[in-house]
Coordinates of C-alpha atoms and ligand atoms in Angstrom, one line a residue:
X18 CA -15.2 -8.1 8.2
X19 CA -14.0 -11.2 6.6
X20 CA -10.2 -11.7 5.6
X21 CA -9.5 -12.3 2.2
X22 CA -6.3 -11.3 0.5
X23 CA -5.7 -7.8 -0.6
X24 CA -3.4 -7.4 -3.5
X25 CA -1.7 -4.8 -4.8
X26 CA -1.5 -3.7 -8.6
X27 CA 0.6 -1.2 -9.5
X28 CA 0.4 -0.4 -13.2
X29 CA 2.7 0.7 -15.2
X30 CA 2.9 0.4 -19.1
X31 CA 4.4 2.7 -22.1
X32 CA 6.2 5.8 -21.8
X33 CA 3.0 7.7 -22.9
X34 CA 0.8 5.7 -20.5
X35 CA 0.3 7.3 -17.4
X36 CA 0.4 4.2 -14.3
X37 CA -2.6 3.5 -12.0
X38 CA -3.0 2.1 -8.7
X39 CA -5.2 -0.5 -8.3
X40 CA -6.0 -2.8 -5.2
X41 CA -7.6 -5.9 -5.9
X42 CA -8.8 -8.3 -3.5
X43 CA -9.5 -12.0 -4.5
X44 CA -12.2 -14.3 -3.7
X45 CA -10.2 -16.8 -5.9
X46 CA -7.8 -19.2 -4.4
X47 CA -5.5 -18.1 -7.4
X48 CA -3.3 -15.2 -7.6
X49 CA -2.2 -13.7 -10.7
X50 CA -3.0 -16.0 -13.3
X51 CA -4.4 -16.2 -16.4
X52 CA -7.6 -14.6 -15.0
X53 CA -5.5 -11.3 -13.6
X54 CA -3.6 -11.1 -16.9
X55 CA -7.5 -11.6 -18.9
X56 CA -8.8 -9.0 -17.2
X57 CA -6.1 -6.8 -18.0
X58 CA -6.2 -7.5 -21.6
X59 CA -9.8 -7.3 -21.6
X60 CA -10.8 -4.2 -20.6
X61 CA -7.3 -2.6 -21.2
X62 CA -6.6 -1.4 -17.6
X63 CA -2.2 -1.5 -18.1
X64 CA -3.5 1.6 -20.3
X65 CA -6.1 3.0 -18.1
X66 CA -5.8 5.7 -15.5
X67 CA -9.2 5.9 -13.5
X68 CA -8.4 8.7 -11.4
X69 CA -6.5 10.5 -13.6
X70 CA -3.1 12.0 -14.4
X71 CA -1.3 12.7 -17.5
X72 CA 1.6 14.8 -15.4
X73 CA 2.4 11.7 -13.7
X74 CA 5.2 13.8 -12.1
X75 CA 4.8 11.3 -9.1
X76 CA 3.7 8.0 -10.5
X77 CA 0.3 9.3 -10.6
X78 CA 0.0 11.1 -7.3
X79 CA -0.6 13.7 -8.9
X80 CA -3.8 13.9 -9.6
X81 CA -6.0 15.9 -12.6
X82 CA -9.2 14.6 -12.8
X83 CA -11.0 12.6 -9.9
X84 CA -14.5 11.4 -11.6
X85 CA -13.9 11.0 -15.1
X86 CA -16.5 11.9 -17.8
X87 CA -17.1 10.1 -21.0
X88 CA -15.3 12.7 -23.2
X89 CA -11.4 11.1 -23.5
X90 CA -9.7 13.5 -20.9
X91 CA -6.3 13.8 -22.6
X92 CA -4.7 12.7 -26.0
X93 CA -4.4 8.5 -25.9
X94 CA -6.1 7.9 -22.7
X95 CA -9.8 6.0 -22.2
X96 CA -13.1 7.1 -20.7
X97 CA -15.1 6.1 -17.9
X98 CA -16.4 3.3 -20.1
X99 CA -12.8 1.6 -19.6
X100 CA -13.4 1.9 -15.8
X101 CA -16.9 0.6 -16.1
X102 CA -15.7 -2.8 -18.0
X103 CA -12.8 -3.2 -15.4
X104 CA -15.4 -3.3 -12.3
X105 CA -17.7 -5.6 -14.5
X106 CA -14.8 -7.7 -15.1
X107 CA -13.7 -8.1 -11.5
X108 CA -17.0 -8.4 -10.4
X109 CA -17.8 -10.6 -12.5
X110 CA -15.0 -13.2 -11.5
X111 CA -16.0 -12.3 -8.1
X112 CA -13.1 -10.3 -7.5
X113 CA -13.3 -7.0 -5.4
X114 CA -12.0 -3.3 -6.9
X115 CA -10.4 -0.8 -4.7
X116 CA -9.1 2.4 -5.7
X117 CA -6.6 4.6 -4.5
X118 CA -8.1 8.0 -3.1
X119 CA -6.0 10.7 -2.9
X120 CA -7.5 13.4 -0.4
X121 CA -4.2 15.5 0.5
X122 CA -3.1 17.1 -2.7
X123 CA -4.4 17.5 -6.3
X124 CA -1.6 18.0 -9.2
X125 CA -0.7 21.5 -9.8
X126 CA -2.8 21.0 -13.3
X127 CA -6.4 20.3 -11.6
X128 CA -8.8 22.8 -12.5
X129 CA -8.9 23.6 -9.0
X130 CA -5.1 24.7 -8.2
X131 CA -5.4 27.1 -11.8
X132 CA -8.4 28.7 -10.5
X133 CA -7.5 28.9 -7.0
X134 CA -3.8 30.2 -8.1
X135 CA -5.4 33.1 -10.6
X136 CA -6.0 35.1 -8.1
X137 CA -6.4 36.2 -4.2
X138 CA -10.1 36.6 -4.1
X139 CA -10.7 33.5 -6.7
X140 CA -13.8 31.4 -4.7
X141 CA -11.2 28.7 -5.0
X142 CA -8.5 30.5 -3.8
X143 CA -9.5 28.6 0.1
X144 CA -8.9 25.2 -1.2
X145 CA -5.5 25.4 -1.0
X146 CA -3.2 26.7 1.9
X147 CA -2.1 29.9 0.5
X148 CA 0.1 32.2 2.8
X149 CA 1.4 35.2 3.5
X150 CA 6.0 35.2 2.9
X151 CA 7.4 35.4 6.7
X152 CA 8.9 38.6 7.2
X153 CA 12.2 38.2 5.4
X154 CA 10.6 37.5 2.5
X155 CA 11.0 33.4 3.3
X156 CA 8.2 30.8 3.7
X157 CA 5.6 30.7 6.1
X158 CA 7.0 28.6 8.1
X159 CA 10.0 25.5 8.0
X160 CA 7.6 22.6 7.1
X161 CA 9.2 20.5 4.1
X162 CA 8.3 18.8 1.3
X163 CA 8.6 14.8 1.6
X164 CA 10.5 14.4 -1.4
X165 CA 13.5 17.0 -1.2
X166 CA 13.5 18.0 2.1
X167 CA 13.5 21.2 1.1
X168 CA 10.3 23.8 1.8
X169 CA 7.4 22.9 1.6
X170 CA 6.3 25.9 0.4
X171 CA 6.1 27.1 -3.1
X172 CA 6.1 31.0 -4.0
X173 CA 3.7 32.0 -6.5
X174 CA 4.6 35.2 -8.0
X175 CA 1.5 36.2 -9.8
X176 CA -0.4 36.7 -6.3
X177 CA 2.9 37.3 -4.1
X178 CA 1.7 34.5 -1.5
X179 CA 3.3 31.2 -0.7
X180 CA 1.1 27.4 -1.5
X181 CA 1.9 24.1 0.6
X182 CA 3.0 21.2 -0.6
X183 CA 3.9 17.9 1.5
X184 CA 5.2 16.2 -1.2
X185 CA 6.4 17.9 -5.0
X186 CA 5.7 21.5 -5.5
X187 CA 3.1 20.3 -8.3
X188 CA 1.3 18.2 -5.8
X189 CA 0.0 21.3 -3.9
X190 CA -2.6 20.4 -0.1
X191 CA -6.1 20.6 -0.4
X192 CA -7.6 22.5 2.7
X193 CA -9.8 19.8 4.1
X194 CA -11.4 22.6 6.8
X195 CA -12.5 24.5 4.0
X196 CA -16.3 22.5 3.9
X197 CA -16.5 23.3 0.0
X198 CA -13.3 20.8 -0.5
X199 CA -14.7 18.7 1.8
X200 CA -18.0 18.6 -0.2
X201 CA -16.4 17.8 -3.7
X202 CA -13.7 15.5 -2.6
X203 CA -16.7 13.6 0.0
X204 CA -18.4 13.8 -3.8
X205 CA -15.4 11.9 -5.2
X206 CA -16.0 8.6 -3.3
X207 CA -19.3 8.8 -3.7
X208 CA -19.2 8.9 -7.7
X209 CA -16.9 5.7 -7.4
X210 CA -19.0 4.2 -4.7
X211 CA -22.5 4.6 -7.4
X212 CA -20.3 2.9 -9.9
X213 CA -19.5 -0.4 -8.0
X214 CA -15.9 -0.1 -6.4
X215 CA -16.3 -1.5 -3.4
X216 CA -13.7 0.7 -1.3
X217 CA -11.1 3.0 -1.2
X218 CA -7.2 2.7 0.0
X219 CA -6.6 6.5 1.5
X220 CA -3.7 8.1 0.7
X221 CA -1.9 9.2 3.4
X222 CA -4.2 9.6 4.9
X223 CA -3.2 10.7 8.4
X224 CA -1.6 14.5 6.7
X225 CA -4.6 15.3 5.4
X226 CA -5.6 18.0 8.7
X227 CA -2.6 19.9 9.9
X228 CA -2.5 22.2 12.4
X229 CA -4.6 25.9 11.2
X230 CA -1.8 28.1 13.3
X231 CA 1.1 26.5 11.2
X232 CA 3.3 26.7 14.1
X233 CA 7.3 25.4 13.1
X234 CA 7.7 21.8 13.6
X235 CA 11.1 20.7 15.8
X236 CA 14.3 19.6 14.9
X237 CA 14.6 16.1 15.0
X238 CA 17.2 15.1 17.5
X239 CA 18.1 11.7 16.1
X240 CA 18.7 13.4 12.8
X241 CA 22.6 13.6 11.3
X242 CA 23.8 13.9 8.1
X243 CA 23.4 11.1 5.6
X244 CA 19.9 10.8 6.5
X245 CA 16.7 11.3 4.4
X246 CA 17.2 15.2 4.2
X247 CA 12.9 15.8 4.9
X248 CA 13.4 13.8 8.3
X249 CA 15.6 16.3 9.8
X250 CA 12.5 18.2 11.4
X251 CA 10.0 16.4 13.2
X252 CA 6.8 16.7 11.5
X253 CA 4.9 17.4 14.6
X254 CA 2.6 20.3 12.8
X255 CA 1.6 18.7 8.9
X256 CA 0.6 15.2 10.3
X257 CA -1.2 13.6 12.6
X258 CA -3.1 16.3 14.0
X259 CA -5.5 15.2 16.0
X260 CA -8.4 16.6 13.5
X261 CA -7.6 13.5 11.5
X262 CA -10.5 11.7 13.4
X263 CA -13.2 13.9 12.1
X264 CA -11.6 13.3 8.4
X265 CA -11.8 9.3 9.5
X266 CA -15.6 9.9 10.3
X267 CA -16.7 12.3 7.3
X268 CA -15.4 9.5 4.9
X269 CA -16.4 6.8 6.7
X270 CA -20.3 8.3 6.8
X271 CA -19.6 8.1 2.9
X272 CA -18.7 4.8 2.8
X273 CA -21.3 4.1 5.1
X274 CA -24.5 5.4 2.5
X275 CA -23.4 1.8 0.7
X276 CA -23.5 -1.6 1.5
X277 CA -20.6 -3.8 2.1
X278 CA -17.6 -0.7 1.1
X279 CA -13.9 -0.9 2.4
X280 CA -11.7 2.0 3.6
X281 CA -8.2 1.6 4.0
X282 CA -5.8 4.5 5.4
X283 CA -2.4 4.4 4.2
X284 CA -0.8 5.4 8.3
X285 CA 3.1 5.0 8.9
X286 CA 2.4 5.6 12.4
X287 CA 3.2 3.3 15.9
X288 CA 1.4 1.1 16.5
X289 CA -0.7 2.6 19.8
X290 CA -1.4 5.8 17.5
X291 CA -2.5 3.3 14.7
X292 CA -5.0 1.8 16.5
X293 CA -6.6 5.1 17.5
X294 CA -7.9 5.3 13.5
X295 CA -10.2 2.4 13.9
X296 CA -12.1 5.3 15.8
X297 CA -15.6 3.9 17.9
X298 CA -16.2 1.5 15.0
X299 CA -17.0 5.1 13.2
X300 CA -13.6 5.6 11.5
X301 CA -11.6 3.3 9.1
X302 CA -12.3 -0.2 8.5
X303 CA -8.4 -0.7 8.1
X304 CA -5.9 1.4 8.9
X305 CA -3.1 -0.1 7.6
X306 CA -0.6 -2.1 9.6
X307 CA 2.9 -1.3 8.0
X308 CA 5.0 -2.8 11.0
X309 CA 6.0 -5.6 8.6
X310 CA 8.0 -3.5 6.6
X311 CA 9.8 -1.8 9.4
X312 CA 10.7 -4.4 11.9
X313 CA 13.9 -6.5 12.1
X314 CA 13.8 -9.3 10.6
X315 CA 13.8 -11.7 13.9
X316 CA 11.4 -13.8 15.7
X317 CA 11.6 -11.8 19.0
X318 CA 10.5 -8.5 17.6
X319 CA 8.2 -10.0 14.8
X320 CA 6.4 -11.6 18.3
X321 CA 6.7 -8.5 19.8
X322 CA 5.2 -6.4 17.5
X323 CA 2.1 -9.1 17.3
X324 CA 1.6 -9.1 20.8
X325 CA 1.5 -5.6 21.4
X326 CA -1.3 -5.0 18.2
X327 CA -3.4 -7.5 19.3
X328 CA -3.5 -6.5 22.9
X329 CA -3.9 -2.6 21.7
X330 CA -6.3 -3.6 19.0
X331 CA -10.0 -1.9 20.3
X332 CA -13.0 -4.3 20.3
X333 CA -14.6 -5.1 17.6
X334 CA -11.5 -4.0 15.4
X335 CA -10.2 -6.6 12.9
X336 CA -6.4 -6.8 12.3
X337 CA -4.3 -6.5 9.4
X338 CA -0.8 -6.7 8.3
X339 CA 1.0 -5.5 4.7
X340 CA 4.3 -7.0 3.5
X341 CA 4.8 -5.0 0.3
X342 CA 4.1 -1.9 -1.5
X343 CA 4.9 0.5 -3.7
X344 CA 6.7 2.7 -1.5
X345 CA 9.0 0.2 -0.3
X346 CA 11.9 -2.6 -1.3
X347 CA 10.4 -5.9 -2.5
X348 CA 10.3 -8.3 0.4
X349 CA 12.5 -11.0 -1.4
X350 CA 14.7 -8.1 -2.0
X351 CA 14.5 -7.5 2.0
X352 CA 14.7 -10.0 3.8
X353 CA 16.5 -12.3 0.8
X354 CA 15.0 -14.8 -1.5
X355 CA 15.9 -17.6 0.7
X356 CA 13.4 -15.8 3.6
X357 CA 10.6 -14.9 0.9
X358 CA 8.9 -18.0 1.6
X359 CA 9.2 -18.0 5.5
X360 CA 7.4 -14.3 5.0
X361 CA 4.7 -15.5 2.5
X362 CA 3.8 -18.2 5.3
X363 CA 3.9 -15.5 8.0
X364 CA 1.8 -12.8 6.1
X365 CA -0.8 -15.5 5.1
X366 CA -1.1 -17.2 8.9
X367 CA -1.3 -14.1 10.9
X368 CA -4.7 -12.8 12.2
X369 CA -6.1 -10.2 10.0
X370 CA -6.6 -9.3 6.4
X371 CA -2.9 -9.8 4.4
X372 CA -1.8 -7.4 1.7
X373 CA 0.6 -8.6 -1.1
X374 CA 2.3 -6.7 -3.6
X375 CA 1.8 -8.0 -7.1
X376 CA 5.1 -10.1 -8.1
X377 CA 5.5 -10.7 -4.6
X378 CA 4.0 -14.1 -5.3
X379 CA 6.4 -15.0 -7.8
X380 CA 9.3 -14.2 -5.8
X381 CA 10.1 -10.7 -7.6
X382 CA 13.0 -8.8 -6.6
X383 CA 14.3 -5.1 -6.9
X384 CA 15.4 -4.1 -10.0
X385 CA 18.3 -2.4 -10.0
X386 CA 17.6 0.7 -11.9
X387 CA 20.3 2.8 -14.4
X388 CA 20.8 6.4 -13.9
X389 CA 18.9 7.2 -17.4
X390 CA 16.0 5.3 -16.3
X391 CA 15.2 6.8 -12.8
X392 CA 11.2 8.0 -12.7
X393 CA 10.9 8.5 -8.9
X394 CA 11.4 12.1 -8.0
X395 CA 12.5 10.8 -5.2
X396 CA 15.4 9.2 -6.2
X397 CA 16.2 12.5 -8.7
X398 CA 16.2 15.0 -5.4
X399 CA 17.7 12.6 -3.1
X400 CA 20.2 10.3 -5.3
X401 CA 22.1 7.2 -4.2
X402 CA 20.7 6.9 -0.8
X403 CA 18.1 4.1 -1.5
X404 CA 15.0 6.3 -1.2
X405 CA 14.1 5.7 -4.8
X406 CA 10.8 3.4 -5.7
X407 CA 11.4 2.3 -8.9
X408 CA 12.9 -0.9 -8.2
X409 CA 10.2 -2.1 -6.6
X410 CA 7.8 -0.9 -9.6
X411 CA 8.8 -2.7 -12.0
X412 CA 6.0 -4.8 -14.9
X413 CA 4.3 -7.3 -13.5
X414 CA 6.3 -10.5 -15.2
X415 CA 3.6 -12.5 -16.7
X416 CA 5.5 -14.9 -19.3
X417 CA 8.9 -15.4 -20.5
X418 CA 7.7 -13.5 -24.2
X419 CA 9.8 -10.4 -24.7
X420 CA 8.3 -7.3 -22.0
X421 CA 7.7 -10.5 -19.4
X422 CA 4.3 -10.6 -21.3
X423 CA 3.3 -7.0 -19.9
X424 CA 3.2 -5.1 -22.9
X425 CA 3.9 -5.8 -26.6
X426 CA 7.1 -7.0 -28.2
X427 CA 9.0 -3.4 -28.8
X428 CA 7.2 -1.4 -26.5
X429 CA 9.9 0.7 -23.9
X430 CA 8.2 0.2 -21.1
X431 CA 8.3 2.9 -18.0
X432 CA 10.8 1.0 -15.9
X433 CA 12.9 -1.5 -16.9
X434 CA 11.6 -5.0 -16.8
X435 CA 14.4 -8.3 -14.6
X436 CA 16.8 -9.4 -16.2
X437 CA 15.0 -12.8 -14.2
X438 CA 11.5 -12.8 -16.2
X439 CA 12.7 -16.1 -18.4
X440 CA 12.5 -17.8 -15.4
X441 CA 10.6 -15.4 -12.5
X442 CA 6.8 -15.7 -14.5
X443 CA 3.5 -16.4 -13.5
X444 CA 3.0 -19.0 -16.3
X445 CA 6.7 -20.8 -15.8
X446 CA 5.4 -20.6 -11.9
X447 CA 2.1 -22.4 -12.8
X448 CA 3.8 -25.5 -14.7
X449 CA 6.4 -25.7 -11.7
X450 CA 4.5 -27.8 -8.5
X451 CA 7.4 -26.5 -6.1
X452 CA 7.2 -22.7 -7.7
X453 CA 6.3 -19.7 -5.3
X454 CA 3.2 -19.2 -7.1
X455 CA 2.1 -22.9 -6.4
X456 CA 3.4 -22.3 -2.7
X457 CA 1.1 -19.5 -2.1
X458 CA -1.8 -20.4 -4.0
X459 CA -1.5 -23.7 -1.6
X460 CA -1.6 -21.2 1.5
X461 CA -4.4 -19.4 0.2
X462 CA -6.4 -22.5 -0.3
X463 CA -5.2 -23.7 3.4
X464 CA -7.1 -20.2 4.5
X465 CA -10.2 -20.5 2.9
X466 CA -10.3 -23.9 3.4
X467 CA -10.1 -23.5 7.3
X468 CA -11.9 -20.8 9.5
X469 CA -9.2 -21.2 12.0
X470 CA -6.2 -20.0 9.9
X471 CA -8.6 -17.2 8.7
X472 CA -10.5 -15.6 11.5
X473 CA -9.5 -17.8 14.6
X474 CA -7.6 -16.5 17.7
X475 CA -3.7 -16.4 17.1
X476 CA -1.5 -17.0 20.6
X477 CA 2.3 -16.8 20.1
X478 CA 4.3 -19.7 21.5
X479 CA 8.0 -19.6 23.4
X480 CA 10.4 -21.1 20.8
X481 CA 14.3 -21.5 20.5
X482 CA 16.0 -18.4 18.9
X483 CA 15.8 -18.1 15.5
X484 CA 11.9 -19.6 15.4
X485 CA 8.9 -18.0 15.3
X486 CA 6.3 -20.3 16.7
X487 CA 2.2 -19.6 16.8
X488 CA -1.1 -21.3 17.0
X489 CA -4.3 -20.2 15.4
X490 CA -7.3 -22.0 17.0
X491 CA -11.0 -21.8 16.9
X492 CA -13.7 -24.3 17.6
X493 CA -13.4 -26.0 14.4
X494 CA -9.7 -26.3 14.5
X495 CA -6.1 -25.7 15.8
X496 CA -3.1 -25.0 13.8
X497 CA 0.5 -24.7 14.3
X498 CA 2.8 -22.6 12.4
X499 CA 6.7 -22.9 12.8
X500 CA 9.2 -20.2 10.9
X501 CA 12.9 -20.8 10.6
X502 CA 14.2 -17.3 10.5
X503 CA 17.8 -18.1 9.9
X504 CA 19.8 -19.9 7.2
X505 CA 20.4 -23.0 9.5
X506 CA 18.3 -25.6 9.8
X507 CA 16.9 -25.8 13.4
X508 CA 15.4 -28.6 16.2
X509 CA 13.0 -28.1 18.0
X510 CA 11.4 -30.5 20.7
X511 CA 7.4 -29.4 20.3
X512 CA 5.4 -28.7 23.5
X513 CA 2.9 -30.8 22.5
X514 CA 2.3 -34.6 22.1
X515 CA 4.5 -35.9 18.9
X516 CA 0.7 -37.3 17.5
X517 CA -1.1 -34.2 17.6
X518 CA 0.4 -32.5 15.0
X519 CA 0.1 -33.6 11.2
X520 CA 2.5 -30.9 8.7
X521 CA 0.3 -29.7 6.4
X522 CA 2.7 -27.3 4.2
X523 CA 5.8 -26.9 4.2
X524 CA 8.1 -23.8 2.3
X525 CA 10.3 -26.9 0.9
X526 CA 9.1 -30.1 0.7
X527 CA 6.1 -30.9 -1.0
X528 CA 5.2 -33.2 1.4
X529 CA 6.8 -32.4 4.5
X530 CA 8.9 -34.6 7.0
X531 CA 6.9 -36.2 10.0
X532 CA 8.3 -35.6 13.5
X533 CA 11.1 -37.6 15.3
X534 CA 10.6 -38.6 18.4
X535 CA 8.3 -35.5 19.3
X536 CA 11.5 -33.1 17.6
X537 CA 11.0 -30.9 14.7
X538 CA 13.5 -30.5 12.5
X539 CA 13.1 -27.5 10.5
X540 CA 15.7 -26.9 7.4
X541 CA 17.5 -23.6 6.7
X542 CA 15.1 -21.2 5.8
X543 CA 11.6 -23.5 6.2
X544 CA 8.3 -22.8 7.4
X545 CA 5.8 -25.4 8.5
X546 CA 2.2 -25.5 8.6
X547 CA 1.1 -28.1 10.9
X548 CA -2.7 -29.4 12.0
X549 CA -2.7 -29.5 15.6
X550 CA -5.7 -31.3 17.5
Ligands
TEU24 O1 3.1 7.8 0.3 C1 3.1 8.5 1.5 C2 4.3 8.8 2.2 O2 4.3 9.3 3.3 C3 5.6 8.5 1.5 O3 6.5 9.5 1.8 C4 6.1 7.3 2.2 O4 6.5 7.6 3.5 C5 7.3 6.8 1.4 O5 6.9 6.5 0.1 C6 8.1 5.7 2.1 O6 7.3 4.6 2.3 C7 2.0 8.0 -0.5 C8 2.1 7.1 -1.7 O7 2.0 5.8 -1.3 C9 3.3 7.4 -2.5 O8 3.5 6.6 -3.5 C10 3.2 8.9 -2.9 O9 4.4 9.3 -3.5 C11 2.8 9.8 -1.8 O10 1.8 9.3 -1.0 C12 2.4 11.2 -2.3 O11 1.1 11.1 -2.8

């Protein structure tokens, strides 16, 4: 496993375009340049859906067609062919293609669900979780739908039994245990495997087995009112059932039929459970590391948390950490613009494979969204309490042309595009030598450019408050990364000798200050690369 950059693409274009998810990884030291925006033009992809859904009833989790024919599977929306050019074109500027795989739930649409929902003795009728009502009449049992936190269970009155759903009630489960699901869906990678993507990003992946007795799940104790409404039980019973392990191993002996393929699990679990889905070797490449999203934004814990994942990591397991998403608040928006920096530094010095969200680079933040414009049913069920993910989804801003360069002059695009796209752009960002773009790009190079800062050995150091202090060493080299976390600048006297360290890169300066006297003097907000020998 080597450790390039993963990078998130999250496509959304015109009102009758549905969106696509769509990981990239780069080989190239550059980040969403001309080449990204090239590729896009070239083979179309803002307007392509490869795993397909016109309901789009959740951003396109909602999924109607998995292995898309040549036939155009609904009114203004390519073929396969359109998928075909995109690998080419990554591949072709060395770039990697991974596509989101949705195992838990098909859209209420898919073939599947309308056969499986005509009737009780349908062969399809197994592939869902269909159940008896509970005696009163009610659901099954008091699991709850993600998004509304109301049940998760849908009545169907045309065969008088209940469906699950985790999430909408038009994203119904797929019953993994049934080996006929298991067959097509195992099917499903491999038809994107045989046509050159070169892994898969699982959707949550970790709800895909729940427990076969559907027992109730708890109340949550640290529940109150004012609280996502969906967290008020725990969900002991729908996720993370300890079946998940054989799911882990029947994809990844998929995955394993090819040479050289990537699976990713989309897990928001802790960190000791997390670790558990690297299985012998025999589960998931990467099971994602969200912790970056979740922790306070202080040295102390951000050490903590680093610690405790590389001493629970198994052997032989390779690390990784994720900073943005679509499922969450920009990180500028998070942690502030000033921070953005200080967290580009962090995601792109810690050990293991970093994920970006596209815009990240350029500094993006929330867009605040107006009531007319909402698309997240999230945000629809659960108003006003910050659950929503549009802001974050916002157009890639490519230029300062009218639609930030993302789609035509005139076009409305699905969410709104910043008011900040004049000046937030990828090609303002590449004239400007101080820009975010031109800051990570630098650190990029700085990884590829040095085994150390890519695979070698990270060991925290024991700063003054407010700094988070590491060194990442191998035999061809030491380095020595310094984070202000606060907005005032900071001393500190290094633990080494003053003429063993040389900065490198600083979130600031372009060229950044020497030391004093053996003291580092760090301004509000900075981050420091420094050679170490
Ligand atoms: O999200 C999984 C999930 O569990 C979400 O509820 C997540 O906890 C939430 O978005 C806060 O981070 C995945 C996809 O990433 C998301 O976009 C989909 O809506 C969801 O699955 C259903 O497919």
């Amino acid at each position: 496993m080597n450790s390039l950059p993963f990078y998130i693409v999250d496509v959304f274009a015109e009102e009758k375009y549905t969106g696509n998810q769509l990981a990239v990884f780069r080989h190239a030291q550059e980040l969403s340049d001309e080449t990204m925006q090239k590729i896009a033009r070239e083979t179309n992809f803002s307007e392509t859906t490869f795993i397909l859904s016109d309901a789009k009833r959740d951003g396109g989790y909602d999924v109607r067609i998995f292995t898309p024919g040549t036939e155009v599977p609904f009114a203004g929306h390519p073929t396969l062919g359109t998928a075909h050019a995109l690998i080419e074109a990554a591949h072709n500027r060395d770039l990697k293609v991974i596509l989101d795989f949705v195992p838990g739930h098909t859209s209420d649409q898919h073939p599947w669900f309308r056969e499986s929902r005509s009737s009780r003795d349908n062969p399809r009728r197994d592939w869902y979780f269909w159940q008896d009502p509970a005696v009163d009449g009610g659901p099954p049992n008091n699991w709850l739908s993600r998004f509304d936190g109301k049940s998760g269970w849908t009545f169907d009155e045309h065969t008088g039994q209940y469906y699950l759903h985790s999430f909408l009630k038009e994203q119904p489960d797929l019953n993994w245990r049934n080996p006929d699901v298991r067959a097509a869906m195992l099917d499903v990678l491999r038809f994107w495997f045989d046509r050159g993507v070169d892994g898969f990003r699982i959707d949550v992946s970790y709800r895909v087995m729940k427990d076969p007795q559907f027992p109730d799940n708890p109340p949550n104790p640290d529940w109150h009112e004012g609280m996502d409404p969906s967290l008020r039980l725990l969900e002991k019973h729908n996720k993370n059932h300890p079946d998940v392990h054989h799911f882990n191993r029947w994809v990844r002996s998929v995955a394993d039929e090819y040479d050289r393929r990537v699976l990713i699990g989309e897990i928001n679990v802790a960190l000791p459970n997390l670790v558990q889905h690297y299985g012998q070797g025999d589960e998931l490449h990467l099971p994602f590391n969200f912790r970056l999203l979740r922790e306070p934004w202080e040295p102390a814990a951000i050490r903590a948390m680093v610690e405790q994942y590389e001493r629970l990591l198994p052997a032989g397991a390779w690390p990784n950490y994720v900073l943005g998403n679509h499922d969450i608040h920009r990180v500028a928006t998070r942690v502030g613009p000033d921070q953005a920096r200080v967290a580009m530094m962090l995601l792109l010095t810690l050990r293991g494979t970093p994920t970006m969200y596209y815009g990240d680079e350029i500094g993006m933040e929330d867009v605040p969204i107006p009531l007319d414009r909402v698309q997240d049913p999230w945000e629809l069920f659960v108003p006003g309490m910050g659950l929503g993910r549009d802001p974050e989804r916002t157009p890639m801003q490519w230029d300062d042309a009218p639609n930030a360069g993302f789609c035509p002059a005139g076009v409305t695009t699905w969410l709104p595009i910043a008011a900040d796209y004049e000046t937030v752009n990828v090609v303002t960002q590449q004239m400007q030598e101080d820009s975010m773009l031109r800051f990570t790009r630098r650190l990029i190079a700085l990884r590829r450019e040095h085994p150390a800062l890519n695979m070698g050995a990270i060991k925290m150091l024991d700063a003054p408050e407010g700094i988070l202090a590491y060194v990442r060493e191998d035999e061809t080299g030491r380095f020595l990364v310094v984070l202000n976390f606060t907005g005032e600048p900071q001393s500190w006297t290094l633990p080494v000798p003053e003429q063993a360290v040389q900065p490198l890169l600083s979130t600031h300066a372009l060229t950044p200050a020497g030391l004093e006297a053996g003291v580092l003097a760090l301004q509000p907000d900075e981050g420091l690369l420094l050679a170490y020998n």
